[in-house]
XYZ file of C-alpha atoms in Angstrom:
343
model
C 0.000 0.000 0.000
C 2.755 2.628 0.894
C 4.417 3.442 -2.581
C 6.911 6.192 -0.519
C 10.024 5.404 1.803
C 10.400 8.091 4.782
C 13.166 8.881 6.818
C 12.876 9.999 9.848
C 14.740 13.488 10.401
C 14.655 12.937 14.160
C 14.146 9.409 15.476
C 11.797 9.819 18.905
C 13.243 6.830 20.366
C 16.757 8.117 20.571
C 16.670 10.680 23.090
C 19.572 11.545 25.642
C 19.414 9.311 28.439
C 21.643 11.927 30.513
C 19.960 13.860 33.544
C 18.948 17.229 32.745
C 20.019 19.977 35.387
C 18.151 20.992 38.661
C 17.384 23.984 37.405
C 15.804 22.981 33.791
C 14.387 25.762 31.794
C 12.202 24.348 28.471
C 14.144 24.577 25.332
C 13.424 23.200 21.709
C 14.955 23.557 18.545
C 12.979 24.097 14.498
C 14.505 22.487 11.301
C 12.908 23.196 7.763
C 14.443 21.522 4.854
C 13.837 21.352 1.408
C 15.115 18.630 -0.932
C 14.782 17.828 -4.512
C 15.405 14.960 -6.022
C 16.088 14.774 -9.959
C 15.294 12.124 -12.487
C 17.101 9.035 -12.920
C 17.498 8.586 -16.784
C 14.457 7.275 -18.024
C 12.614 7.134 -14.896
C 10.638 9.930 -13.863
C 11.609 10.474 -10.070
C 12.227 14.528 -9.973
C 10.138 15.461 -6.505
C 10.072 18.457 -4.187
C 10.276 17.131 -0.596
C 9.894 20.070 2.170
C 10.199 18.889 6.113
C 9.746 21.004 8.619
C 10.295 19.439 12.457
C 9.583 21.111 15.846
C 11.236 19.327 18.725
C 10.192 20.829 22.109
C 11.263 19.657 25.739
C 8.897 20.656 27.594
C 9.339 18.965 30.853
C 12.360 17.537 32.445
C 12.073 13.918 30.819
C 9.260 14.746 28.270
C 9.952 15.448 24.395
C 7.183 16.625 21.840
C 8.269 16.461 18.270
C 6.041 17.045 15.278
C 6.552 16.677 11.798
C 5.385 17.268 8.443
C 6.907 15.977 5.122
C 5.230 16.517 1.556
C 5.989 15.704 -1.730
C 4.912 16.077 -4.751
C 5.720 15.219 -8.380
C 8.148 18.046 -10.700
C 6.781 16.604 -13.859
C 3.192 15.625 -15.480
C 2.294 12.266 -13.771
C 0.381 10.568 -15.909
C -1.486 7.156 -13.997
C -0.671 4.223 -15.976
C 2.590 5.044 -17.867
C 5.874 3.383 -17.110
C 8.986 4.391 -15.844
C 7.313 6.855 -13.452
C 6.785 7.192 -9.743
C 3.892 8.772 -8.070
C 5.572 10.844 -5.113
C 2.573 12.845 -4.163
C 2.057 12.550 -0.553
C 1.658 14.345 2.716
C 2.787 12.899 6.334
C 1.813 14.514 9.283
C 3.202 12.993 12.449
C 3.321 14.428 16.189
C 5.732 12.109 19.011
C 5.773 12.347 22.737
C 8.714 10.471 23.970
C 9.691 9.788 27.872
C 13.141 9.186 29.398
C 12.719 7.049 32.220
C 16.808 6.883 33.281
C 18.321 3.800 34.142
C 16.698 0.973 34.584
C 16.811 0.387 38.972
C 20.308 -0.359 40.163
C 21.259 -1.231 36.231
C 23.227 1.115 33.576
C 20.467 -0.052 31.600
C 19.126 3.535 29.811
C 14.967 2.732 29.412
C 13.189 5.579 26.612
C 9.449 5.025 25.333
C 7.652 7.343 22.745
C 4.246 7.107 20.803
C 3.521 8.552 17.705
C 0.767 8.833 15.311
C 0.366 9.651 11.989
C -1.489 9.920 9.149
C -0.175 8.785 5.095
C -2.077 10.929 2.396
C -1.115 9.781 -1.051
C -4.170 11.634 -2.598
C -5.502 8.645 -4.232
C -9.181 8.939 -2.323
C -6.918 6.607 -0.193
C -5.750 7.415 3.683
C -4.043 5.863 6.692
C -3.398 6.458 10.229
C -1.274 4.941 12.256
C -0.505 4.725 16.191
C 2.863 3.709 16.909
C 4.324 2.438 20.208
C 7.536 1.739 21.329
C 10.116 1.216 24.714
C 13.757 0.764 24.487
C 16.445 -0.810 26.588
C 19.957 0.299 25.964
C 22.536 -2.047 27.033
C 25.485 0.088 25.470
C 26.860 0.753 29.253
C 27.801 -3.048 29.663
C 29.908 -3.249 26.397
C 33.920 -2.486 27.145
C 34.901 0.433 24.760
C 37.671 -0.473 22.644
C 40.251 1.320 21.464
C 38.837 0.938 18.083
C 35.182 0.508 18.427
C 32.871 1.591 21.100
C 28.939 1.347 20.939
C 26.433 4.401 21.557
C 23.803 2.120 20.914
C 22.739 -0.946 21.643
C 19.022 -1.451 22.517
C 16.498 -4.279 22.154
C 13.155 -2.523 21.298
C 9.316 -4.055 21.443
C 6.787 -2.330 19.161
C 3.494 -2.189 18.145
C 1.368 -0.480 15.524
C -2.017 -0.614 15.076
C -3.317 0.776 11.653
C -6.167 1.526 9.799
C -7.811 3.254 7.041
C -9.333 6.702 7.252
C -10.442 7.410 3.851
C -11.190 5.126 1.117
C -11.801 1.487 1.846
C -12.246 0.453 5.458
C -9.644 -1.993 7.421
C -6.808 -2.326 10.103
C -3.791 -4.128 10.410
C -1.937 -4.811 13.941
C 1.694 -4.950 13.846
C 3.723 -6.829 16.525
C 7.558 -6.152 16.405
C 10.654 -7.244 18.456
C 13.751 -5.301 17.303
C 17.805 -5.201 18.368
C 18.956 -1.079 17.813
C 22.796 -0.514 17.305
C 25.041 2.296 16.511
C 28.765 2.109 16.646
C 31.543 4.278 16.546
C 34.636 3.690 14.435
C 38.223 4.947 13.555
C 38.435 7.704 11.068
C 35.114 9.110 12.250
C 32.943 6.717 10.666
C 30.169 4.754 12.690
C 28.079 2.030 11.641
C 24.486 1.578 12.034
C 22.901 -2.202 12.094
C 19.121 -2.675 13.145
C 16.876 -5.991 12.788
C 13.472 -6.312 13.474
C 11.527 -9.759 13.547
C 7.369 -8.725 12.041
C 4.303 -10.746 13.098
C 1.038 -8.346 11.441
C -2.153 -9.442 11.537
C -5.091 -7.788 8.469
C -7.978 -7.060 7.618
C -10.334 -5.562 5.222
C -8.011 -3.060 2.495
C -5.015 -3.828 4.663
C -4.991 -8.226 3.301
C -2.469 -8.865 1.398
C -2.576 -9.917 -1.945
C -0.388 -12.633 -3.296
C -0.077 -14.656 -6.473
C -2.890 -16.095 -8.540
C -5.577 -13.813 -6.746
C -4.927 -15.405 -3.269
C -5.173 -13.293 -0.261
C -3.389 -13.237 3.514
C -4.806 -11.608 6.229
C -1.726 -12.355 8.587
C 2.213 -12.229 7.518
C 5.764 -13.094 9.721
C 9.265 -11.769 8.293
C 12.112 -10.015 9.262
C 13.883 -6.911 8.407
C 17.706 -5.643 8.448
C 18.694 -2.240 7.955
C 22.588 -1.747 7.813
C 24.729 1.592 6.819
C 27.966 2.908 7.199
C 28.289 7.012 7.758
C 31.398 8.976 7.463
C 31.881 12.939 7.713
C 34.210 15.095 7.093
C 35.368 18.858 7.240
C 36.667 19.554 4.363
C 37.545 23.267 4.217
C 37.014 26.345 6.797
C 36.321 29.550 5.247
C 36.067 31.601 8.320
C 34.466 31.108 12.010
C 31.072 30.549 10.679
C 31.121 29.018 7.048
C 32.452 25.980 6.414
C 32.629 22.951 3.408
C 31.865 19.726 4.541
C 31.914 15.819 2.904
C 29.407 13.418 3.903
C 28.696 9.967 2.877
C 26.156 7.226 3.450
C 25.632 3.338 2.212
C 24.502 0.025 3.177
C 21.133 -2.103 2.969
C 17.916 0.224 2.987
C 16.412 -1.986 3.973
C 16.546 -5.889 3.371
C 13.101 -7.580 3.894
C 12.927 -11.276 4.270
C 11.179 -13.885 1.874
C 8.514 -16.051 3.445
C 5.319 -17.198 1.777
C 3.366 -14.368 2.524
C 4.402 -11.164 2.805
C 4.159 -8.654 -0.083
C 3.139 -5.155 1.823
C 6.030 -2.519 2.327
C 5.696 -2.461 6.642
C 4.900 1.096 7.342
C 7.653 0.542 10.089
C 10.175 0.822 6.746
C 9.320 4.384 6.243
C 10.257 5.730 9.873
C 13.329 3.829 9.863
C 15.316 3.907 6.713
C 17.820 6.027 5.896
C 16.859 8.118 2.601
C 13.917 9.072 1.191
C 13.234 8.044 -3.065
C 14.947 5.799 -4.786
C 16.453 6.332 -8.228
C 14.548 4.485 -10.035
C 10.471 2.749 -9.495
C 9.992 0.526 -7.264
C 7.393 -1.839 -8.019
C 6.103 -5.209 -7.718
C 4.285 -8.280 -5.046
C 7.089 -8.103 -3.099
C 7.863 -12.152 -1.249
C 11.708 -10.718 -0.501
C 13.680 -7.486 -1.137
C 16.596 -5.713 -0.919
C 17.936 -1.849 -1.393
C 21.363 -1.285 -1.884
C 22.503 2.324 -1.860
C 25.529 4.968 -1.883
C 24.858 8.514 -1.099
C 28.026 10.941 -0.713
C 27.149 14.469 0.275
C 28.836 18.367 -0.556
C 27.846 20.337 2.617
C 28.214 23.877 2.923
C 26.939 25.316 6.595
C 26.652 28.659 7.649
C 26.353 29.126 11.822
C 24.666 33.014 11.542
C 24.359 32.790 15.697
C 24.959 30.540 18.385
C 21.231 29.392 17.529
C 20.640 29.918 13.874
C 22.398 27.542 11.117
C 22.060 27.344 7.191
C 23.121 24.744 5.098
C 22.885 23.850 1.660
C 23.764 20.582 0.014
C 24.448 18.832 -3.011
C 24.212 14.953 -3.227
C 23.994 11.668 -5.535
C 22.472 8.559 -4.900
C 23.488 5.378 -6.381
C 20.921 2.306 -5.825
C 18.856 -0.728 -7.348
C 15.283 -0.986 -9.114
C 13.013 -3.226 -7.674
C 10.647 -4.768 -9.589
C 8.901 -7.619 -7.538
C 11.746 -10.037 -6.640
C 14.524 -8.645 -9.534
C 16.527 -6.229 -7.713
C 18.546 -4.600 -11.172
C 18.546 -1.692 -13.341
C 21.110 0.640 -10.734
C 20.857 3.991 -11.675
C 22.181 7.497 -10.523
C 19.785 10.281 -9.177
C 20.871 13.929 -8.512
C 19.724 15.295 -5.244
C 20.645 18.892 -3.556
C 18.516 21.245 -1.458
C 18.967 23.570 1.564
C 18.190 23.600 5.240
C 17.719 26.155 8.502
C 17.939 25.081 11.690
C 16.850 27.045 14.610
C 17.628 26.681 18.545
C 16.083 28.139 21.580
């Protein structure tokens, strides 16, 4: 059902485990950024994608984020044609997330959040979704090496329930248990590996539909997401401009074959890493896989202690899917700008 891949600009189950000062004042910080992404030879991906995200802590454990991303299409869509993607969409989303410190005695970090939101693809279609999660980070107990240390390490239960608020009626409850890691590296790269084990139960427009006009109203699979980051400053200009190189790549995601799952998990678009792909991704999917390369010009400018602009200039390099073929890789300019304020 969901033809568009999210990411996440701030993930609400990540929040700072550390204790906040006695005297804690409220404080919060707004991001806006707009992204376009080009076509990739024949394909027609070429999309405008603003974001805008207000974070707010408004208490001394509590967090309030809310979101919006749209996109839309830079070019005629036409329904039916090939070699096009339909990228018009609009995702509201609003998080409260809770940091309960450690767990007793433990060094055990213990974070929850809940978020809804709803999926507008202007099709006469619409979803909503509630999503719940808690999170137990063991990264204290792992010895940091001289080489590799973790910042993450967390095993996560989940739960979504689903359902749809325009078009056909239905639901679909979504049980997950995942493992969360991030790792840092030499050289200033880390390394981000998460796996999540699925058990979803359907109904109504949520079933699934598989080959030769059967349907499934329950599904089990699992799903790896693995990157590598790296970042560097390239050149100073002065004290507040600077020229930066970033770079992304890794699985994005990998979804499991069994014998009947063929819906992209909503779970996929909060988690991933980047937004479109190069090409169309199509298809019944049984088993997938995205493979993808993004390095990143950076140029940010800090106007105040609390105000930044940035503008960027990227490419990324990834597979077609069509079904279970994973081919055709192709190239896709990206570039946009961002401003980030603090207070």
């Amino acid at each position: 059902m969901k033809k568009i891949l999210f990411k996440v600009l701030v993930s609400s189950l990540i929040i700072s485990a550390s204790s906040f000062a006695e005297d804690f004042k409220p404080n919060g910080s707004l991001n806006f950024t707009q992204t376009f992404y080009g076509n990739a030879g024949k394909y027609k991906t070429a999309t405008s994608h603003p974001s805008g995200v207000l974070n707010y802590n408004f208490a001394k454990e509590w967090t309030l984020s809310l979101q919006w991303d749209r996109t839309w299409n830079m070019y005629n869509y036409k329904e039916g044609a090939e070699n096009q993607q339909d990228n018009d969409f609009s995702g509201p989303k609003a998080t409260v997330s809770y940091n309960h410190g450690v767990l007793g005695d433990s060094k055990i970090k213990w974070t929850s959040s809940l978020m809804v939101e709803n999926e507008n693809e202007f099709t006469e279609t619409s979803q909503t979704y509630v999503f719940a999660q808690t999170s137990f980070d063991f990264s204290e107990y792992i010895p940091k090496g001289e080489y590799v240390s973790a910042n993450q390490f967390a095993v996560s239960p989940m739960y979504i329930y689903g359902w749809g608020t325009e078009g056909p009626s239905g639901h679909v409850n979504t049980g997950i248990l995942s493992l969360l890691t991030n790792w840092q590296l030499p050289a200033n790269f880390t390394f981000t590996f998460n796996a999540y084990a699925f058990k979803e139960w359907y109904n109504g427009s949520f079933a699934l539909s598989g080959e030769n006009g059967k349907s499934y109203d329950d599904a089990s699979y699992f799903m790896v997401l693995a990157w590598l980051e790296y970042s560097k400053e390239l050149y100073k200009f002065n004290d507040q401009t600077s020229l930066a190189f970033n770079f992304a790549g890794g699985f994005d995601p990998y979804i499991s074959s069994n014998r009947k799952a063929a819906w992209d998990p909503f779970i996929v678009g909060n988690q991933i890493y980047e937004w479109l792909g190069p090409a169309v991704d199509d298809g019944n999917y049984k088993k997938t896989y995205s493979v993808f390369a993004l390095p990143q010009l950076e140029v940010t400018y800090d106007y105040s202690e609390d105000l930044t602009f940035t503008a960027f200039a990227q490419v990324k390099y990834s597979n077609q899917v069509w079904g279970q073929t994973e081919k055709d890789w192709k190239l896709q300019p990206q570039g946009g700008f961002g401003v980030a304020y603090n207070f």
